[in-house]
Amino acid sequence: MNRTTLSLIAGATALAAVTGFAAVTSPDTSAPDTTATAAELPVERTSLTCPTPSVSDLAETTYTSFTPVTKGTGSDGKAELRPAVTESTDGEDAKDGKDGKTGKASGEGDKDGEGEKEAKAFLTAKEPGKPLAEDVSGSDSPALVGTADGKFAPGWTVQQTTEVAAGTGRGLLGAACTAPDTDFWFPGASTAADRTDYVHLVNPDDSAAVVDIELYGRDGALETTTGEGITVAPHSDDPVLLSTLTTEKLDNVTVHVSVRSGRVGASVQALDDKLGGDWLGASVDPAGSLVIPGIPKDATAVRLIAFAPGDADADLKVRLASPTGQITPAGNETLHLKAGMTGAVDLGDVMRGEPGSLVLTPTGRSVPVVAAVRVVRGKGAGQETAFIPATRPVGTRATVVDNRAKGTTLSLTAPFGAAEVKVTASAGSEGGTPATKSFTIKAGTTQQVEAPVPSGLKGTYALTVESVSGGEVHGARTITDAQDGVSAFTVQTLPDDRGTVAVPKADQDLSVLQQ
């Protein structure tokens, strides 16, 4: 059971304590079952972690925070991001997010009898419905840990977008800050000589977390030297270089991060000497069917990487959901995955000028798998890379931030049944009026929709997608930004923000106090 589930159970228990004792006696089967009714209520607290964006002195990073307006919230609350300490991976002193000289978070005092002071807030949200952006430069940009409560908690979304002008991993790197958890799968990492991949482990809590990192290649588990029992200090980011965990040099590796105690936010920063780089987010939890949405129409190379974490082999149908329907990539109709071994297939320029999404379904027995794609745009020295993991459906609502007036595309797919969605563009971070459009996505297709843009836009804005009717919808947003001939881009998926929780109805029953 993950931490989110435990928090929801605790919230339901607290609600029962306030409204009265919940009945625990055997139910009267002759009466209507009213206790089964559940109300959808906004969550009251959300935590996020943002990894250290870059070690390059040329990096320019923008953090954008946004909470969609949610009915049923109170009038109070706040959302803040604070710097975390960056732990060293090579024996040097840790750097903080500001001065780069101490191992303390920015604003933290010495232990001189008064105790440590809480780090000064890096970013504090102003109001739901309007994004807030902060810019930082250079290699001392901090990792961040944050909490939102009250009216800011439901659907709180933070994006970090980094532009790196030159060097390994140059290009546009984007990541949605992640909720802390205890289990993460990253198919698509690498230990090859031309790749520099880090697993960032961000601990948002007051106690240390203990983490294991396992690596799986084409022949199974890789022998690692220091991947077990990694201690991540409280309120810190520990970047672990994958190539220091194993001597094997492999193009395609699946990373499994599991937490023995505590919880962390985890993400992989994948940097290539020639193909740029980006953040690789965690795949959705292992499942028999997966959807990888929003592959750009001008992708010049697409590589699918998948992994079956259980004891059984998996056989998958590979389908490309195009604007006109699902098609089979020539020569790659199916993918066979041996249990515990990473499989990969190069699909080449499969997009052929049309946006699409990969839909993976079992050919027979359903076996849980995880998957992601590596996407390359451009040619020659102008190539750039991004990663798209398999993701949850949009569900009730999903949000993506740091959208720009130019260079933003929204891709939606309805893999199993037609669906209708509503897309809302928020006010701009520096001005503008919200706008809304509705779209119908045909079954089995991917549509690159003309998303609404705030009128009078100044700054950047958020896009919120809400399911209206029909089947499940998966989505992704692409930002493109040409940089000196480099086809710089980054892609973020739109999973359900889980901004509401079903709370069972509780009736007062004082008979439980009787002996």
Coordinates of C-alpha atoms in Angstrom, one line a residue:
M1 CA 0.0 0.0 0.0
N2 CA 1.5 3.3 -1.0
R3 CA 1.7 6.5 1.0
T4 CA -1.1 8.1 -0.9
T5 CA -3.5 5.3 0.0
L6 CA -2.5 5.6 3.7
S7 CA -3.1 9.3 3.6
L8 CA -6.6 8.9 2.1
I9 CA -7.5 6.3 4.8
A10 CA -6.3 8.6 7.5
G11 CA -8.4 11.4 6.0
A12 CA -11.5 9.3 5.9
T13 CA -10.9 8.2 9.5
A14 CA -10.5 11.8 10.7
L15 CA -13.7 12.8 8.9
A16 CA -15.6 10.0 10.7
A17 CA -14.2 11.2 14.1
V18 CA -15.5 14.7 13.5
T19 CA -19.0 13.8 12.3
G20 CA -19.7 11.0 14.7
F21 CA -18.8 7.3 15.2
A22 CA -19.1 5.1 12.2
A23 CA -21.3 2.1 12.6
V24 CA -19.2 -1.1 13.1
T25 CA -21.9 -3.5 13.9
S26 CA -23.2 -6.0 11.4
P27 CA -25.3 -4.3 8.8
D28 CA -29.1 -4.7 8.7
T29 CA -29.6 -6.4 5.3
S30 CA -33.3 -5.5 5.3
A31 CA -32.5 -1.7 5.2
P32 CA -31.0 0.2 2.3
D33 CA -27.2 0.2 2.2
T34 CA -26.5 3.9 2.7
T35 CA -23.0 3.4 4.1
A36 CA -21.8 2.4 0.6
T37 CA -22.5 5.8 -0.8
A38 CA -19.3 7.8 -1.1
A39 CA -18.8 11.5 -1.6
E40 CA -16.1 13.0 -3.9
L41 CA -14.3 15.5 -1.7
P42 CA -11.2 17.6 -2.5
V43 CA -7.9 16.4 -1.0
E44 CA -6.6 18.7 1.7
R45 CA -2.9 18.2 1.4
T46 CA -0.5 17.5 -1.5
S47 CA 3.3 17.1 -1.5
L48 CA 5.6 17.4 -4.5
T49 CA 9.4 17.1 -5.1
C50 CA 11.4 18.7 -7.8
P51 CA 15.0 17.4 -8.6
T52 CA 18.0 19.6 -9.1
P53 CA 17.5 20.8 -12.7
S54 CA 21.0 20.9 -14.0
V55 CA 24.7 21.1 -13.2
S56 CA 25.5 23.2 -16.2
D57 CA 26.5 26.9 -15.7
L58 CA 24.6 27.6 -18.9
A59 CA 21.2 26.3 -17.6
E60 CA 18.2 28.6 -17.4
T61 CA 15.3 27.1 -15.4
T62 CA 11.7 28.2 -15.0
Y63 CA 9.5 26.8 -12.2
T64 CA 5.8 27.2 -12.7
S65 CA 3.2 26.4 -10.0
F66 CA -0.6 26.1 -10.6
T67 CA -3.7 24.8 -8.8
P68 CA -6.9 24.6 -10.8
V69 CA -10.0 26.0 -9.1
T70 CA -11.9 23.2 -7.4
K71 CA -15.4 23.3 -6.0
G72 CA -15.9 22.4 -2.3
T73 CA -12.6 23.8 -1.0
G74 CA -12.4 26.3 1.8
S75 CA -11.0 29.8 1.6
D76 CA -7.7 29.1 3.3
G77 CA -4.6 27.3 2.4
K78 CA -1.1 27.8 0.8
A79 CA 1.3 26.2 -1.6
E80 CA 5.1 26.6 -1.1
L81 CA 8.3 25.2 -2.6
R82 CA 11.4 25.3 -0.5
P83 CA 15.1 24.5 -1.4
A84 CA 16.4 21.1 -0.5
V85 CA 20.1 20.2 0.2
T86 CA 21.8 18.4 -2.7
E87 CA 23.9 15.5 -1.5
S88 CA 27.2 14.8 -3.1
T89 CA 27.8 11.6 -5.0
D90 CA 31.5 11.8 -5.2
G91 CA 32.7 12.7 -1.7
E92 CA 32.6 16.4 -2.0
D93 CA 30.6 18.7 0.3
A94 CA 26.9 19.0 -0.4
K95 CA 25.6 22.2 -2.0
D96 CA 22.6 24.1 -1.1
G97 CA 20.3 25.8 -3.5
K98 CA 21.7 29.3 -3.2
D99 CA 25.3 29.8 -2.1
G100 CA 26.7 26.4 -3.1
K101 CA 29.0 26.4 0.0
T102 CA 27.2 24.7 2.8
G103 CA 25.3 21.5 3.2
K104 CA 22.3 23.3 4.5
A105 CA 19.2 24.4 2.7
S106 CA 18.9 28.1 1.9
G107 CA 18.0 30.1 5.0
E108 CA 19.0 27.3 7.4
G109 CA 20.9 28.5 10.5
D110 CA 23.8 27.0 12.4
K111 CA 23.1 24.7 15.3
D112 CA 23.9 27.3 18.0
G113 CA 21.3 26.4 20.5
E114 CA 18.4 27.9 18.7
G115 CA 18.0 24.9 16.4
E116 CA 17.9 24.9 12.6
K117 CA 15.7 27.5 10.9
E118 CA 13.3 26.4 8.1
A119 CA 14.5 27.2 4.6
K120 CA 13.0 30.3 3.1
A121 CA 10.3 29.6 0.6
F122 CA 11.5 29.7 -3.0
L123 CA 8.0 30.0 -4.5
T124 CA 4.7 30.7 -2.8
A125 CA 1.5 30.5 -4.8
K126 CA -0.8 33.5 -4.8
E127 CA -4.2 32.2 -5.9
P128 CA -5.8 29.1 -7.5
G129 CA -6.6 29.5 -11.2
K130 CA -3.5 31.5 -12.1
P131 CA 0.0 30.2 -12.6
L132 CA 3.0 31.6 -10.9
A133 CA 6.5 31.4 -12.4
E134 CA 10.0 31.9 -11.0
D135 CA 13.3 31.9 -13.0
V136 CA 16.7 30.8 -11.9
S137 CA 20.1 30.5 -13.6
G138 CA 23.2 28.4 -13.5
S139 CA 24.2 25.2 -11.8
D140 CA 23.3 26.3 -8.3
S141 CA 19.5 26.0 -8.9
P142 CA 18.1 24.0 -6.0
A143 CA 16.1 20.8 -5.7
L144 CA 12.8 21.7 -4.2
V145 CA 10.3 20.1 -1.8
G146 CA 6.8 21.5 -1.4
T147 CA 3.5 21.2 0.2
A148 CA 0.0 22.6 -0.7
D149 CA -2.9 22.5 1.6
G150 CA -6.5 23.8 1.7
K151 CA -7.7 25.4 -1.5
F152 CA -4.3 25.0 -3.1
A153 CA -4.0 21.2 -2.6
P154 CA -6.4 19.6 -5.2
G155 CA -4.6 19.2 -8.5
W156 CA -1.5 21.2 -7.5
T157 CA 0.9 21.0 -10.4
V158 CA 4.5 22.2 -10.7
Q159 CA 6.7 22.1 -13.8
Q160 CA 10.4 22.8 -14.1
T161 CA 11.7 23.6 -17.6
T162 CA 15.4 24.0 -18.2
E163 CA 17.2 25.3 -21.3
V164 CA 20.8 24.3 -21.7
A165 CA 22.7 26.0 -24.5
A166 CA 25.6 23.6 -25.0
G167 CA 27.4 20.6 -23.7
T168 CA 26.1 17.1 -22.7
G169 CA 22.4 17.1 -22.5
R170 CA 22.0 20.5 -24.3
G171 CA 18.5 21.4 -25.3
L172 CA 15.2 21.6 -23.5
L173 CA 14.6 19.5 -20.4
G174 CA 11.2 19.4 -18.8
A175 CA 9.7 17.6 -15.8
A176 CA 6.5 17.7 -13.8
C177 CA 7.5 17.6 -10.2
T178 CA 6.5 14.3 -8.6
A179 CA 4.6 13.2 -5.5
P180 CA 6.8 11.2 -3.1
D181 CA 6.1 7.4 -3.1
T182 CA 7.8 4.1 -2.4
D183 CA 8.1 2.4 -5.8
F184 CA 9.1 3.6 -9.3
W185 CA 9.9 2.0 -12.6
F186 CA 12.0 3.7 -15.3
P187 CA 12.4 1.8 -18.6
G188 CA 14.5 3.8 -21.0
A189 CA 17.6 4.7 -18.9
S190 CA 21.1 3.8 -20.1
T191 CA 24.6 3.1 -18.9
A192 CA 26.2 3.5 -22.4
A193 CA 29.4 5.5 -22.8
D194 CA 27.7 8.4 -24.5
R195 CA 25.0 8.7 -21.9
T196 CA 25.2 10.3 -18.4
D197 CA 22.1 9.2 -16.5
Y198 CA 21.3 10.1 -12.9
V199 CA 18.5 8.9 -10.7
H200 CA 17.5 11.8 -8.5
L201 CA 16.1 10.8 -5.1
V202 CA 14.4 13.7 -3.3
N203 CA 13.4 13.1 0.4
P204 CA 10.7 15.6 1.5
D205 CA 10.4 14.3 5.1
D206 CA 12.1 15.0 8.4
S207 CA 13.6 11.5 8.7
A208 CA 16.0 9.7 6.4
A209 CA 14.8 7.4 3.7
V210 CA 16.5 4.1 2.7
V211 CA 16.4 3.2 -1.0
D212 CA 17.4 0.3 -3.2
I213 CA 18.2 0.8 -6.9
E214 CA 18.0 -2.2 -9.2
L215 CA 19.1 -2.2 -12.8
Y216 CA 17.8 -4.6 -15.5
G217 CA 19.3 -5.1 -19.0
R218 CA 18.7 -7.3 -22.0
D219 CA 19.9 -10.4 -20.1
G220 CA 18.3 -9.7 -16.7
A221 CA 19.4 -8.1 -13.5
L222 CA 22.7 -6.3 -13.6
E223 CA 25.2 -6.8 -10.8
T224 CA 25.4 -3.5 -8.9
T225 CA 28.0 -2.4 -6.4
T226 CA 26.4 0.3 -4.3
G227 CA 22.7 0.2 -5.3
E228 CA 21.4 -1.2 -2.0
G229 CA 20.6 0.6 1.2
I230 CA 21.2 4.1 -0.1
T231 CA 20.4 6.6 2.7
V232 CA 18.8 9.8 1.6
A233 CA 19.0 12.5 4.2
P234 CA 15.9 14.5 5.3
H235 CA 14.9 17.3 2.9
S236 CA 17.7 16.5 0.4
D237 CA 18.2 15.5 -3.2
D238 CA 20.7 12.6 -3.8
P239 CA 21.6 12.3 -7.5
V240 CA 23.0 8.8 -8.2
L241 CA 25.0 8.3 -11.4
L242 CA 23.9 5.0 -12.9
S243 CA 27.3 4.2 -14.4
T244 CA 28.8 4.1 -10.9
L245 CA 26.4 1.2 -10.0
T246 CA 27.6 -1.3 -12.6
T247 CA 30.4 -1.9 -15.0
E248 CA 28.1 -3.0 -17.9
K249 CA 27.6 -0.5 -20.7
L250 CA 24.1 -0.9 -22.1
D251 CA 21.9 1.3 -24.3
N252 CA 18.6 0.2 -22.8
V253 CA 18.2 -0.3 -19.0
T254 CA 15.2 -0.5 -16.7
V255 CA 15.7 1.2 -13.3
H256 CA 13.7 0.1 -10.3
V257 CA 13.6 2.4 -7.3
S258 CA 12.1 0.8 -4.2
V259 CA 12.0 2.4 -0.7
R260 CA 12.7 0.3 2.4
S261 CA 11.8 3.1 4.8
G262 CA 10.4 6.6 4.3
R263 CA 9.4 7.9 0.9
V264 CA 11.1 9.8 -1.9
G265 CA 10.3 11.5 -5.2
A266 CA 12.3 9.8 -8.0
S267 CA 13.1 10.8 -11.6
V268 CA 15.9 10.0 -14.1
Q269 CA 17.9 12.7 -15.9
A270 CA 19.1 11.3 -19.1
L271 CA 21.9 13.2 -20.9
D272 CA 23.4 12.3 -24.2
D273 CA 26.7 13.6 -25.6
K274 CA 25.2 14.1 -29.1
L275 CA 21.4 13.8 -28.9
G276 CA 20.7 16.2 -26.1
G277 CA 18.7 15.0 -23.1
D278 CA 15.6 15.2 -21.0
W279 CA 13.9 13.9 -17.9
L280 CA 12.5 10.4 -17.9
G281 CA 9.5 10.1 -15.7
A282 CA 8.3 6.9 -14.0
S283 CA 6.1 4.6 -16.0
V284 CA 2.6 3.9 -14.7
D285 CA 2.5 1.0 -12.3
P286 CA 2.9 -2.4 -14.1
A287 CA -0.2 -3.3 -16.0
G288 CA -1.3 -5.7 -18.8
S289 CA -2.2 -2.9 -21.2
L290 CA -0.4 0.4 -21.5
V291 CA -0.8 3.7 -23.5
I292 CA 2.1 6.0 -24.4
P293 CA 0.5 9.2 -25.7
G294 CA 1.7 12.2 -27.7
I295 CA 4.5 11.2 -29.9
P296 CA 5.3 14.3 -32.1
K297 CA 4.4 14.0 -35.7
D298 CA 8.0 15.1 -36.8
A299 CA 9.8 12.5 -34.7
T300 CA 12.7 11.1 -36.8
A301 CA 13.3 8.1 -34.5
V302 CA 11.2 6.3 -32.0
R303 CA 12.4 3.6 -29.7
L304 CA 10.1 1.5 -27.5
I305 CA 11.6 0.1 -24.2
A306 CA 9.6 -2.2 -22.1
F307 CA 10.0 -4.6 -19.1
A308 CA 8.1 -7.4 -17.5
P309 CA 8.9 -7.2 -13.7
G310 CA 7.2 -10.5 -12.7
D311 CA 8.0 -14.2 -13.2
A312 CA 6.1 -14.6 -16.5
D313 CA 7.0 -13.6 -20.1
A314 CA 4.8 -11.1 -21.8
D315 CA 3.6 -10.9 -25.4
L316 CA 2.2 -7.6 -26.5
K317 CA 0.4 -6.3 -29.5
V318 CA 1.9 -3.0 -30.7
R319 CA -0.5 -0.5 -32.2
L320 CA 0.0 3.1 -33.3
A321 CA -3.1 5.2 -32.7
S322 CA -3.0 7.7 -35.5
P323 CA -5.4 10.5 -36.4
T324 CA -7.4 8.1 -38.6
G325 CA -7.3 5.0 -36.4
Q326 CA -5.0 2.2 -35.1
I327 CA -2.4 0.8 -37.4
T328 CA 0.4 -1.8 -37.0
P329 CA 4.0 -0.7 -37.3
A330 CA 5.5 -2.6 -40.2
G331 CA 7.6 -5.5 -38.9
N332 CA 6.8 -4.8 -35.3
E333 CA 3.3 -6.2 -34.9
T334 CA 4.2 -7.8 -31.5
L335 CA 6.8 -7.5 -28.8
H336 CA 8.0 -10.5 -26.7
L337 CA 9.4 -9.7 -23.3
K338 CA 11.2 -12.3 -21.2
A339 CA 10.5 -12.0 -17.5
G340 CA 13.0 -9.8 -15.8
M341 CA 14.7 -8.7 -19.0
T342 CA 14.5 -5.3 -20.7
G343 CA 13.3 -5.4 -24.3
A344 CA 13.6 -2.6 -26.9
V345 CA 12.6 -2.1 -30.5
D346 CA 13.5 0.7 -32.8
L347 CA 10.4 1.9 -34.8
G348 CA 12.3 4.4 -36.8
D349 CA 10.4 7.3 -38.4
V350 CA 7.1 5.5 -37.8
M351 CA 5.1 8.7 -37.4
R352 CA 5.5 9.8 -41.1
G353 CA 4.2 13.3 -40.4
E354 CA 1.3 12.4 -38.2
P355 CA 1.0 12.6 -34.4
G356 CA 0.3 9.3 -32.6
S357 CA 0.3 7.2 -29.5
L358 CA 1.5 3.7 -28.8
V359 CA -1.1 1.2 -27.5
L360 CA 0.3 -2.0 -26.0
T361 CA -2.2 -4.8 -25.2
P362 CA -1.7 -8.5 -24.4
T363 CA -1.9 -11.0 -27.3
G364 CA -3.2 -13.6 -24.8
R365 CA -2.7 -13.8 -21.1
S366 CA -2.3 -10.4 -19.5
V367 CA 1.1 -10.0 -17.8
P368 CA 2.0 -6.7 -16.0
V369 CA 4.6 -4.6 -17.8
V370 CA 6.1 -1.1 -17.8
A371 CA 7.1 0.9 -20.8
A372 CA 8.4 4.2 -22.3
V373 CA 9.6 5.6 -25.6
R374 CA 12.6 7.6 -26.5
V375 CA 11.8 10.2 -29.2
V376 CA 14.4 12.0 -31.4
R377 CA 13.6 15.1 -33.5
G378 CA 15.9 16.8 -36.0
K379 CA 18.8 15.6 -38.0
G380 CA 22.6 15.5 -37.7
A381 CA 24.0 17.9 -35.1
G382 CA 20.6 19.4 -34.5
Q383 CA 19.0 16.3 -33.0
E384 CA 17.3 16.4 -29.6
T385 CA 15.8 13.7 -27.4
A386 CA 12.8 13.4 -25.1
F387 CA 11.1 10.5 -23.3
I388 CA 7.5 9.6 -22.8
P389 CA 6.5 7.0 -20.2
A390 CA 3.3 5.0 -20.2
T391 CA 0.8 6.9 -18.2
R392 CA -2.5 6.9 -16.4
P393 CA -5.6 8.2 -18.2
V394 CA -6.7 11.9 -17.8
G395 CA -9.5 10.5 -15.6
T396 CA -11.5 13.2 -13.9
R397 CA -9.0 16.0 -14.5
A398 CA -5.4 16.6 -15.4
T399 CA -3.2 19.7 -15.7
V400 CA 0.0 20.6 -17.4
V401 CA 1.7 24.0 -17.0
D402 CA 4.3 26.3 -18.6
N403 CA 2.5 26.4 -21.9
R404 CA 3.6 29.2 -24.2
A405 CA 1.9 31.3 -26.9
K406 CA 4.1 29.6 -29.5
G407 CA 5.6 26.1 -29.5
T408 CA 2.9 24.3 -27.4
T409 CA 1.0 21.3 -28.8
L410 CA -1.6 19.2 -27.0
S411 CA -2.2 15.6 -28.1
L412 CA -5.2 13.5 -26.9
T413 CA -5.9 9.8 -27.6
A414 CA -8.9 7.6 -26.9
P415 CA -7.5 4.2 -27.3
F416 CA -10.5 2.0 -26.6
G417 CA -13.6 4.1 -27.1
A418 CA -14.7 7.5 -28.3
A419 CA -14.6 10.3 -25.7
E420 CA -15.5 13.9 -25.1
V421 CA -13.2 16.2 -23.1
K422 CA -13.2 19.9 -22.0
V423 CA -9.9 21.8 -22.2
T424 CA -9.4 25.0 -20.2
A425 CA -6.6 27.5 -20.6
S426 CA -6.0 29.4 -17.4
A427 CA -5.2 33.0 -17.1
G428 CA -1.6 33.9 -18.0
S429 CA 1.1 34.1 -15.3
E430 CA 1.3 37.9 -16.1
G431 CA -2.1 38.5 -17.5
G432 CA -4.9 37.1 -19.7
T433 CA -8.4 35.8 -19.6
P434 CA -9.2 32.0 -19.4
A435 CA -10.7 30.2 -22.4
T436 CA -12.4 26.8 -22.8
K437 CA -12.9 24.4 -25.7
S438 CA -14.5 21.0 -26.0
F439 CA -13.3 18.1 -28.2
T440 CA -14.6 14.7 -29.3
I441 CA -11.9 12.1 -29.8
K442 CA -12.8 9.2 -32.0
A443 CA -12.2 5.7 -30.8
G444 CA -8.7 4.4 -31.5
T445 CA -7.3 7.7 -32.7
T446 CA -4.9 10.4 -31.6
Q447 CA -5.7 14.0 -32.2
Q448 CA -3.4 17.0 -32.0
V449 CA -6.0 19.5 -31.0
E450 CA -5.9 23.2 -31.3
A451 CA -5.9 23.9 -27.6
P452 CA -7.4 27.2 -26.3
V453 CA -5.1 30.1 -25.5
P454 CA -6.0 32.8 -23.0
S455 CA -7.1 36.1 -24.7
G456 CA -4.6 38.9 -24.0
L457 CA -2.0 36.3 -22.8
K458 CA 1.1 37.6 -21.0
G459 CA 3.6 35.0 -19.7
T460 CA 2.7 31.3 -19.7
Y461 CA -0.5 29.5 -18.9
A462 CA -1.9 26.1 -17.7
L463 CA -4.0 23.7 -19.6
T464 CA -6.5 21.6 -17.7
V465 CA -8.2 18.6 -19.4
E466 CA -11.4 17.2 -18.0
S467 CA -13.3 14.1 -19.1
V468 CA -16.9 14.7 -20.0
S469 CA -18.1 11.4 -21.4
G470 CA -17.1 8.2 -23.1
G471 CA -14.0 6.1 -22.8
E472 CA -10.7 6.8 -21.2
V473 CA -8.5 9.5 -22.6
H474 CA -4.7 9.8 -22.4
G475 CA -2.8 13.0 -23.1
A476 CA 0.6 14.7 -23.6
R477 CA 1.9 18.2 -24.1
T478 CA 4.9 19.0 -26.2
I479 CA 7.0 22.3 -25.9
T480 CA 9.3 23.1 -28.8
D481 CA 11.9 25.8 -28.9
A482 CA 14.5 26.0 -31.7
Q483 CA 17.9 26.8 -30.3
D484 CA 20.7 27.6 -32.7
G485 CA 19.6 24.9 -35.2
V486 CA 18.8 22.3 -32.4
S487 CA 15.3 20.9 -32.5
A488 CA 14.9 21.4 -28.7
F489 CA 11.7 19.9 -27.2
T490 CA 10.2 18.2 -24.2
V491 CA 7.1 16.2 -23.6
Q492 CA 5.0 15.8 -20.4
T493 CA 2.0 13.4 -20.0
L494 CA -1.3 14.3 -18.4
P495 CA -2.3 11.7 -15.7
D496 CA -5.3 12.2 -13.5
D497 CA -4.3 14.8 -10.8
R498 CA -6.2 12.8 -8.1
G499 CA -7.4 16.1 -6.7
T500 CA -10.5 14.4 -5.1
V501 CA -11.0 11.4 -3.0
A502 CA -14.0 9.2 -2.4
V503 CA -15.0 9.4 1.3
P504 CA -17.6 6.8 2.4
K505 CA -20.7 8.1 4.1
A506 CA -20.6 7.6 7.9
D507 CA -23.7 7.5 10.0
Q508 CA -23.7 8.3 13.7
D509 CA -24.3 5.2 15.8
L510 CA -23.9 5.7 19.6
S511 CA -24.8 2.0 20.2
V512 CA -21.1 1.1 19.7
L513 CA -20.5 2.8 23.1
Q514 CA -22.8 0.3 24.9
Q515 CA -21.4 -2.8 26.6

